[in-house]
Tab-separated table of C-alpha atoms and ligand atoms in Angstrom:
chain	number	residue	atom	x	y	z
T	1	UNK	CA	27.129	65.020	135.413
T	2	UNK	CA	23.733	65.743	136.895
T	3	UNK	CA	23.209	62.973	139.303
T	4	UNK	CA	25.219	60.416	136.999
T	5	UNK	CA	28.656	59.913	137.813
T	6	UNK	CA	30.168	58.711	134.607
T	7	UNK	CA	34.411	57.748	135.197
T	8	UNK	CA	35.617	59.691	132.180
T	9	UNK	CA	39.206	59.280	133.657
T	10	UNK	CA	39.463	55.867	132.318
T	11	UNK	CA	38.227	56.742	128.860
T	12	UNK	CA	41.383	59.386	128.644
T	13	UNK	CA	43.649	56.388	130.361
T	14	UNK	CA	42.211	53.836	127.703
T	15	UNK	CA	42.780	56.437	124.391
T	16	UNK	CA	46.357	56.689	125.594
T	17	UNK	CA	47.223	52.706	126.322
T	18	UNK	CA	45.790	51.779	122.826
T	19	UNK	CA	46.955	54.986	121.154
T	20	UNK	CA	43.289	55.909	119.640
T	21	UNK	CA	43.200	58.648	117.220
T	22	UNK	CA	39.533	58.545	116.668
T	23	UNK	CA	37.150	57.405	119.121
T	24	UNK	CA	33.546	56.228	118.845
T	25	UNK	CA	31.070	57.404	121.916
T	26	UNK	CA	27.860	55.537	122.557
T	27	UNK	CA	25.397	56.569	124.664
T	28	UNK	CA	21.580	54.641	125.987
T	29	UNK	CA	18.447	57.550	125.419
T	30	UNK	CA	18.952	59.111	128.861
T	31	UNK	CA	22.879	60.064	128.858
T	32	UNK	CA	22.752	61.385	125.179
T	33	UNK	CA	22.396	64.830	126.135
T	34	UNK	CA	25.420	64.070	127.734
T	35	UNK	CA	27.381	63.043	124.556
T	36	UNK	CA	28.528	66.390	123.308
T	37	UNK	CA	30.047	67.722	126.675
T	38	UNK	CA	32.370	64.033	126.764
T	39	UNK	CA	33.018	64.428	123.474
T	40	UNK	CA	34.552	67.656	123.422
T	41	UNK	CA	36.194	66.731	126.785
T	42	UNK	CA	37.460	64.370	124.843
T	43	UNK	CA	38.907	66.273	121.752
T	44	UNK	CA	40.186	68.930	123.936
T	45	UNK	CA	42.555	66.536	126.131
T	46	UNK	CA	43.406	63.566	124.164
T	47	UNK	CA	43.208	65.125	120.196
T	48	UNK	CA	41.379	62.145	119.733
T	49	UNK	CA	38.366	62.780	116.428
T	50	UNK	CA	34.955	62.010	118.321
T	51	UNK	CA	32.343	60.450	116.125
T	52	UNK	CA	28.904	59.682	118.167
T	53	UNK	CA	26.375	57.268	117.555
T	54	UNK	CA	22.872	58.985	116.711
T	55	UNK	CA	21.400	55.484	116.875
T	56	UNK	CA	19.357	53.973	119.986
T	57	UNK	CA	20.979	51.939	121.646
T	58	UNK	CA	18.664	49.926	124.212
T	59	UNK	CA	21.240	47.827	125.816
T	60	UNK	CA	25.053	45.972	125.816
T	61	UNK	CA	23.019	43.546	123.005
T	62	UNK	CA	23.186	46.590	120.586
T	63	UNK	CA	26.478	48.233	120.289
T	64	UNK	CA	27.425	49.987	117.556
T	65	UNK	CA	30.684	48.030	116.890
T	66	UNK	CA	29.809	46.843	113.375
T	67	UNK	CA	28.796	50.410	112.248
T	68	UNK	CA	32.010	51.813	113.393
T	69	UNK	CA	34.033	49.398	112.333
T	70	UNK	CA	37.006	51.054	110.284
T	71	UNK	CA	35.929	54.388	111.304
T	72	UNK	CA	37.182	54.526	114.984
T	73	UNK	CA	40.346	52.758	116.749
T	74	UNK	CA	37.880	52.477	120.191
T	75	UNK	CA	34.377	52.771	120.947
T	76	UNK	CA	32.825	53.705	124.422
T	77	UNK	CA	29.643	52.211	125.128
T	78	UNK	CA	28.162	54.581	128.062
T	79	UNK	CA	25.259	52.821	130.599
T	80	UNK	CA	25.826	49.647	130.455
T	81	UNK	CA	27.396	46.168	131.570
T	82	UNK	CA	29.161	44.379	128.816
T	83	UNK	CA	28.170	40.700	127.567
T	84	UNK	CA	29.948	38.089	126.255
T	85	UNK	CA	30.269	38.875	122.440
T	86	UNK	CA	32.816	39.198	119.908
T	87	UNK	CA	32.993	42.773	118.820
T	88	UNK	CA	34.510	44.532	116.047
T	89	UNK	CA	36.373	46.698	117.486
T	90	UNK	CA	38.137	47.447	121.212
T	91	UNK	CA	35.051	48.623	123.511
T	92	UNK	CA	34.828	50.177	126.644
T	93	UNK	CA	32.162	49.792	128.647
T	94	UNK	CA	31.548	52.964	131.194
T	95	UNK	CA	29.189	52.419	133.565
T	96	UNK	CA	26.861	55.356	134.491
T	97	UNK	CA	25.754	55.032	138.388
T	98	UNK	CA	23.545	57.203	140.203
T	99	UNK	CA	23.868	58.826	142.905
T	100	UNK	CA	20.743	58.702	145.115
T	101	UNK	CA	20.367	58.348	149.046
T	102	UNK	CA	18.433	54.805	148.871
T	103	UNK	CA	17.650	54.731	152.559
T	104	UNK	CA	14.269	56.593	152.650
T	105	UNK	CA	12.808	54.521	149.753
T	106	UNK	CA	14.308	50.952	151.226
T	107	UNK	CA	12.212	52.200	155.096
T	108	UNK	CA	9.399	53.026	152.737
T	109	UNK	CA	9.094	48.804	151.783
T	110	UNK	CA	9.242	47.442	155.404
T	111	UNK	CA	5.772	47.768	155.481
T	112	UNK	CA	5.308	45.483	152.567
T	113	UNK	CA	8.304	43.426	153.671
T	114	UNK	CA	6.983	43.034	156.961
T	115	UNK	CA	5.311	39.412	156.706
T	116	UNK	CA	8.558	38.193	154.639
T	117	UNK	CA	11.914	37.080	156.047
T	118	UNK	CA	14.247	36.091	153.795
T	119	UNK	CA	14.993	38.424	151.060
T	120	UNK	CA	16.265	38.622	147.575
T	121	UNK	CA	18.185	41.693	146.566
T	122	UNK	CA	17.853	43.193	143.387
T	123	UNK	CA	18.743	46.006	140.866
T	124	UNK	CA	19.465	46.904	137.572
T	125	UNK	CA	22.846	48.454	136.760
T	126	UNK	CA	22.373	51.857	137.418
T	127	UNK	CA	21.934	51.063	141.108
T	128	UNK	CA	24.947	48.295	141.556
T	129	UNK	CA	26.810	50.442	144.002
T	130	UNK	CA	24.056	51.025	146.456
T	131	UNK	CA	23.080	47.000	147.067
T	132	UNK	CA	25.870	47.063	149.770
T	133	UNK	CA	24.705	49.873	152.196
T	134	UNK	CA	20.851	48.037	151.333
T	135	UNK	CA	21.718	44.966	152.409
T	136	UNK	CA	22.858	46.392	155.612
T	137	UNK	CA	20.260	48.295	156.172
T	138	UNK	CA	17.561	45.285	155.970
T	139	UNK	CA	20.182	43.030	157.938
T	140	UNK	CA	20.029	45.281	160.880
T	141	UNK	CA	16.156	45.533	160.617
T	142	UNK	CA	16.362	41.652	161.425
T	143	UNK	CA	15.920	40.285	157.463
T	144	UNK	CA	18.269	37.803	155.817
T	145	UNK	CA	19.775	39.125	152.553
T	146	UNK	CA	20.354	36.928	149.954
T	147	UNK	CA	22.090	38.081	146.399
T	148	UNK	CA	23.212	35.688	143.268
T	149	UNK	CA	25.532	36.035	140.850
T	150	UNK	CA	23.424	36.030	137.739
T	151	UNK	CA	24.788	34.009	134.459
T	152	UNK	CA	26.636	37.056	132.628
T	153	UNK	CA	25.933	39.411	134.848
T	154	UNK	CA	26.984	40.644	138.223
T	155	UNK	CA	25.776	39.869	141.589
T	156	UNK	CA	22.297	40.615	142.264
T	157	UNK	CA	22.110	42.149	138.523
T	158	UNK	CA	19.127	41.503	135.960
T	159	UNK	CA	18.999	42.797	132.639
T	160	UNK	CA	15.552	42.647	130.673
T	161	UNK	CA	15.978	39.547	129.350
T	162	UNK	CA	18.217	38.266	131.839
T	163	UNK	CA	16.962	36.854	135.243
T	164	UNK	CA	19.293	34.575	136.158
T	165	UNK	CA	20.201	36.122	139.447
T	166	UNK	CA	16.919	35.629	140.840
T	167	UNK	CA	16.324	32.119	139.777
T	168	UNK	CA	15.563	29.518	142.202
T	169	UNK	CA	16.747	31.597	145.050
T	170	UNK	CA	15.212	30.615	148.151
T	171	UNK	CA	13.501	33.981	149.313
T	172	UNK	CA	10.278	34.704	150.003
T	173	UNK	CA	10.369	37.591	148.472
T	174	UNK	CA	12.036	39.924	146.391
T	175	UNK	CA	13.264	43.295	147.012
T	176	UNK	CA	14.225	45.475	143.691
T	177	UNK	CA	15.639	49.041	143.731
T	178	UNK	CA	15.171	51.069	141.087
T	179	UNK	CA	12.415	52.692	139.120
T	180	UNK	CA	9.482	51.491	137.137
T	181	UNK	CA	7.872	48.614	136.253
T	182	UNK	CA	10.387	46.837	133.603
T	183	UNK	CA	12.350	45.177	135.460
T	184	UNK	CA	10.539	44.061	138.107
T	185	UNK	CA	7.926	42.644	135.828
T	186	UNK	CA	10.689	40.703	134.415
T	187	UNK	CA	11.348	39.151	137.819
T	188	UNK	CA	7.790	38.620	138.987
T	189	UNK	CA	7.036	36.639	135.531
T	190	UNK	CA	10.559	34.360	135.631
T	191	UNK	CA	9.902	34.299	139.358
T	192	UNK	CA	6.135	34.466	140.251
T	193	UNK	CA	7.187	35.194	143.624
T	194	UNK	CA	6.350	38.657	145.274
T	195	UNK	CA	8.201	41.179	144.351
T	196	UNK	CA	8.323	44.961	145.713
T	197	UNK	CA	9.876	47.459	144.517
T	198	UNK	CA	12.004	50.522	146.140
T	199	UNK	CA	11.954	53.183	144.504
T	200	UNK	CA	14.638	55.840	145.746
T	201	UNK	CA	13.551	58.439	143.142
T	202	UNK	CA	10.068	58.829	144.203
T	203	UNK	CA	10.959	57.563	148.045
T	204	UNK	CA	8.284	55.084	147.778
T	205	UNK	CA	7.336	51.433	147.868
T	206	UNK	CA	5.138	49.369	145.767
T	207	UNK	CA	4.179	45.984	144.528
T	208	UNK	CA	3.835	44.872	141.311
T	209	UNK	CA	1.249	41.991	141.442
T	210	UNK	CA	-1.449	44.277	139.935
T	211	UNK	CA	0.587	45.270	137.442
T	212	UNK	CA	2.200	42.071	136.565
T	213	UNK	CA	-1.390	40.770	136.503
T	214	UNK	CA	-2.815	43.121	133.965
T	215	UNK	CA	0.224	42.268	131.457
T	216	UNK	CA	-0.358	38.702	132.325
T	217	UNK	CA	-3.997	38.615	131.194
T	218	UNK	CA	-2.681	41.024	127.911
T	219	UNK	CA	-0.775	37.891	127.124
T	220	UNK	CA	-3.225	35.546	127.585
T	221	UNK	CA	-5.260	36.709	125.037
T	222	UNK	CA	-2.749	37.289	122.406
T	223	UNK	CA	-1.522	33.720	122.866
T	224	UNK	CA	-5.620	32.732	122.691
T	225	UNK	CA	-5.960	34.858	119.485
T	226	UNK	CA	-2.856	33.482	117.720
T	227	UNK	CA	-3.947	29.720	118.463
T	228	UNK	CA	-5.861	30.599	115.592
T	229	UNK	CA	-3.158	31.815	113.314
T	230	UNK	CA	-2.207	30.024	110.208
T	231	UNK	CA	0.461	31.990	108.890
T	232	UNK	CA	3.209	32.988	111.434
T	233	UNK	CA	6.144	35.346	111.060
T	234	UNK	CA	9.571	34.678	112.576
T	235	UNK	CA	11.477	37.773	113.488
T	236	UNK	CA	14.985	37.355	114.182
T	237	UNK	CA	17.453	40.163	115.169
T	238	UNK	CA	20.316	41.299	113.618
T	239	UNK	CA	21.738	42.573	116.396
T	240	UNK	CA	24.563	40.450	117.424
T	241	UNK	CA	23.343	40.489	121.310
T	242	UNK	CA	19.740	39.386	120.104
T	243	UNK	CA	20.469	37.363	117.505
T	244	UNK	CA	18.967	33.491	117.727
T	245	UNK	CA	19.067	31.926	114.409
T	246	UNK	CA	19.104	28.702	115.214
T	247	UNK	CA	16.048	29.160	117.493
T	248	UNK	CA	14.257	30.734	114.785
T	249	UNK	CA	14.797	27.901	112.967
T	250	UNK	CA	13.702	25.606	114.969
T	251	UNK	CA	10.550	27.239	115.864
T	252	UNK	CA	10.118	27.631	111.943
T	253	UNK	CA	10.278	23.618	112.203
T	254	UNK	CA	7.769	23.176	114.640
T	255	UNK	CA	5.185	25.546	112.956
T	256	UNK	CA	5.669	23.471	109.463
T	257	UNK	CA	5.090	20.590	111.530
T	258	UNK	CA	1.844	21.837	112.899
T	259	UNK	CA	0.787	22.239	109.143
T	260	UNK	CA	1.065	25.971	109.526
T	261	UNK	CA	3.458	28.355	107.582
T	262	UNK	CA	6.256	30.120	108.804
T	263	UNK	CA	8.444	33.032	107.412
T	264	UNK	CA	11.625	34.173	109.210
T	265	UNK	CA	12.115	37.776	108.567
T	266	UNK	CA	15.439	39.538	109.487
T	267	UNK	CA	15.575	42.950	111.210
T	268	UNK	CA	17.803	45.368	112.718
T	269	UNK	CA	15.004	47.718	114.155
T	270	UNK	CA	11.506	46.644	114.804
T	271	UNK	CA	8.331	49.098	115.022
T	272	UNK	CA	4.676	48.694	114.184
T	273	UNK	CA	5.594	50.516	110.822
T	274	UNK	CA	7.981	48.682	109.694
T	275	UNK	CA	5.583	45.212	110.225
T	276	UNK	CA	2.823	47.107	107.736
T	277	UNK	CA	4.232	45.140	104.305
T	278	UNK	CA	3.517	41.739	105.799
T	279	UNK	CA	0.273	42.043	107.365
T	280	UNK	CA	-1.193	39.308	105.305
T	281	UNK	CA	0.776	37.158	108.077
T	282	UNK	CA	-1.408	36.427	111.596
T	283	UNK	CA	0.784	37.012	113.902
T	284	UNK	CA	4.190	37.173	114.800
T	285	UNK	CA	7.432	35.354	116.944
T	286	UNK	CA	10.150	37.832	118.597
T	287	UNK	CA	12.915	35.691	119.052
T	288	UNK	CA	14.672	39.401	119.118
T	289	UNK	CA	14.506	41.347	122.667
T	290	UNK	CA	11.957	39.198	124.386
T	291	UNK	CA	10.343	42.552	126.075
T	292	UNK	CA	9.197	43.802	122.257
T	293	UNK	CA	6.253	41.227	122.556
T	294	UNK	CA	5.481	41.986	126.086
T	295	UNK	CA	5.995	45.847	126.734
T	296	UNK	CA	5.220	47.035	123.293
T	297	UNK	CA	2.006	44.537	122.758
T	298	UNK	CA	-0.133	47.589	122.663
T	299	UNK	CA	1.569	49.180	119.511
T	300	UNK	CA	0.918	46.591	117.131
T	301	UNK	CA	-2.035	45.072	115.228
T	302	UNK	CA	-1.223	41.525	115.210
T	303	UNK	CA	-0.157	39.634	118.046
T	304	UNK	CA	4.063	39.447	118.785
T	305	UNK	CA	4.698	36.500	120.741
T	306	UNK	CA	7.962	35.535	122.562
T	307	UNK	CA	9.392	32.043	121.809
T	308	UNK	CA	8.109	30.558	125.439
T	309	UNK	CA	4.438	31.578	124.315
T	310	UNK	CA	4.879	29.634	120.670
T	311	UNK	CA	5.212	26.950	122.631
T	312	UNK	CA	1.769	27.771	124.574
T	313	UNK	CA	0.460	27.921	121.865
T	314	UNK	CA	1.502	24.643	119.943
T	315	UNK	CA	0.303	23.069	123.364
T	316	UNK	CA	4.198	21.763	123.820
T	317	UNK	CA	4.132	24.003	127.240
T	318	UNK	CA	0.728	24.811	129.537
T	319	UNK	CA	-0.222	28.102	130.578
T	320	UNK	CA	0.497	27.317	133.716
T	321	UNK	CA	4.439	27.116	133.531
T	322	UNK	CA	4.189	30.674	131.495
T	323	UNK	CA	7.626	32.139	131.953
T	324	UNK	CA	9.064	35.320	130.546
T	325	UNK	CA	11.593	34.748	127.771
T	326	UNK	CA	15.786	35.391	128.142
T	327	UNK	CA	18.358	35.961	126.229
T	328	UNK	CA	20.879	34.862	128.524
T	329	UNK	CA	24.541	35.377	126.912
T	330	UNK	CA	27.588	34.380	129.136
W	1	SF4	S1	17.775	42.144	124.546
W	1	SF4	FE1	16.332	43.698	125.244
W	1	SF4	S2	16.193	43.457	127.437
W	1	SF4	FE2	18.049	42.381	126.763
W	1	SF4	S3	19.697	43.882	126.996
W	1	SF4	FE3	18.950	44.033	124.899
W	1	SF4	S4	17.393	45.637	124.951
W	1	SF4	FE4	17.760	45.004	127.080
């Protein structure tokens, strides 16, 4: 499909083991003009009923288990790498990888990579299958290659809100393949260590201090403006891959205990609209996907703050230590 290669095969081979007679198909933003051509691939050689989500779906935290429960005997979650969660009903994950000749775009970064050494390899999962051939590539251009199995997910793997496979690594810097800035802004702000990125669609390399520093000064002045707030809201998720209760909680705690009021407010979807009714609150905690606060900051009126910058601003943690938030579920 295009340049994705989706394994369909084991969708058919799955629908036969377990004997599905209806079957739920999932799809992230990009495939989902892909979801009527499976799904009638689908029909035509299992018999199987198709029902697809219209939802978004921004990650393995948001599956549309729940919604389908009762409705289909499997669900196939397209584009991504599952977590550790208790769903609903039998999921398969199908990963979508793409296929892309990484070498011009990894040559492209040995300029920037020239002063470094020892470096950390890293992608999102899209772009799993071509750390391999990178790795050898940089090895025989005289780097050392290190990659780290990341705490629920695979090697060399970060999600959004999941950096583990880059932490405390002892690189000097770090490669990522991929595209844009999102997940490489993730690294450089769990990290602050250089990162460059490779980007095999555009054949180019970059680095994303500027960047990184422009959202870093973005969140310095939120946190400044909600040192003044008085009245806080506490989003929490009800998606069961971003949901942190307890956390809420105890952030709800500290607040009260700062003489300032707290409200926790549950959501399934949050937008800048949906925020309007409560305005006569200051400013807001994501304990939800941590990015909302961070990539979205533009969109809304108040500030969103992540959990880490609650505690900036309560003066339990200096600016100083400023770390991006995780949701790290294994
Ligand atoms: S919580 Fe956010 S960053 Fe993490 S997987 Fe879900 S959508 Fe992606």
């Amino acid at each position: 499909m295009s340049n994705y290669q989706l394994k369909v095969d084991n969708i058919f081979e799955e629908i036969k083991i377990i004997d599905a007679h209806s079957v739920g198909l999932q799809f992230p933003e990009g495939l989902k003009i892909y979801a009527t051509s499976v799904a009638k691939r689908i029909e035509n050689e299992t018999g199987a009923d198709v029902i697809i989500s219209g939802d978004i779906s921004f990650g393995a935290c948001d599956v549309s288990d729940t919604s389908m429960k009762g409705m289909v005997d499997l669900l196939v979650h397209f584009g991504h790498t599952p977590l550790q969660l208790e769903y609903d009903v039998p999921i398969l994950f199908v990963e979508a990888q793409f296929q892309l000749n990484v070498i011009p775009a990894i040559k492209e970064s040995l300029n920037l990579l020239k002063n470094y050494k020892t470096i950390g390899l890293v992608t999102n999962t899209q772009h799993l299958h071509i750390l391999e051939e990178t790795a050898n590539f940089l090895e025989k251009e005289g780097k050392t290659v290190i990659m780290k199995q990341g705490q629920g997910t695979r090697k060399a793997q970060v999600l959004g809100c999941n950096f583990s496979a880059v932490e405390d690594l002892p690189v000097d810097v770090y490669l990522y393949v991929g595209s844009g800035n999102f997940h490489p802004l993730g690294i450089k702000l769990s990290t602050h260590k250089p990162v460059i990125i490779a980007d095999p669609y555009r054949n180019e390399a970059r680095n994303i201090d500027q960047f990184a520093d422009r959202i870093l000064r973005i969140r310095f002045a939120r946190i400044t403006k909600a040192k003044e707030a008085k009245r806080f809201g506490i989003i929490v998720s009800s998606k069961k891959g971003q949901l942190r209760l307890e956390l809420a909680k105890n952030l709800k705690s500290m607040i009260h205990k700062e003489g300032k009021e707290a409200y926790i407010i549950l959501m399934d979807h949050i937008s800048p609209e949906l925020l309007v009714p409560f305005m006569d609150l200051d400013a807001f905690i994501v304990t939800a996907c941590p990015r909302i606060a961070i990539d979205d900051a533009n969109m809304y009126k108040k500030p969103l703050l992540t959990p880490e910058e609650l505690l900036i601003i309560l003066d339990k943690k200096k600016w100083e230590d400023y770390k991006i938030d995780e949701i790290r579920i294994c």
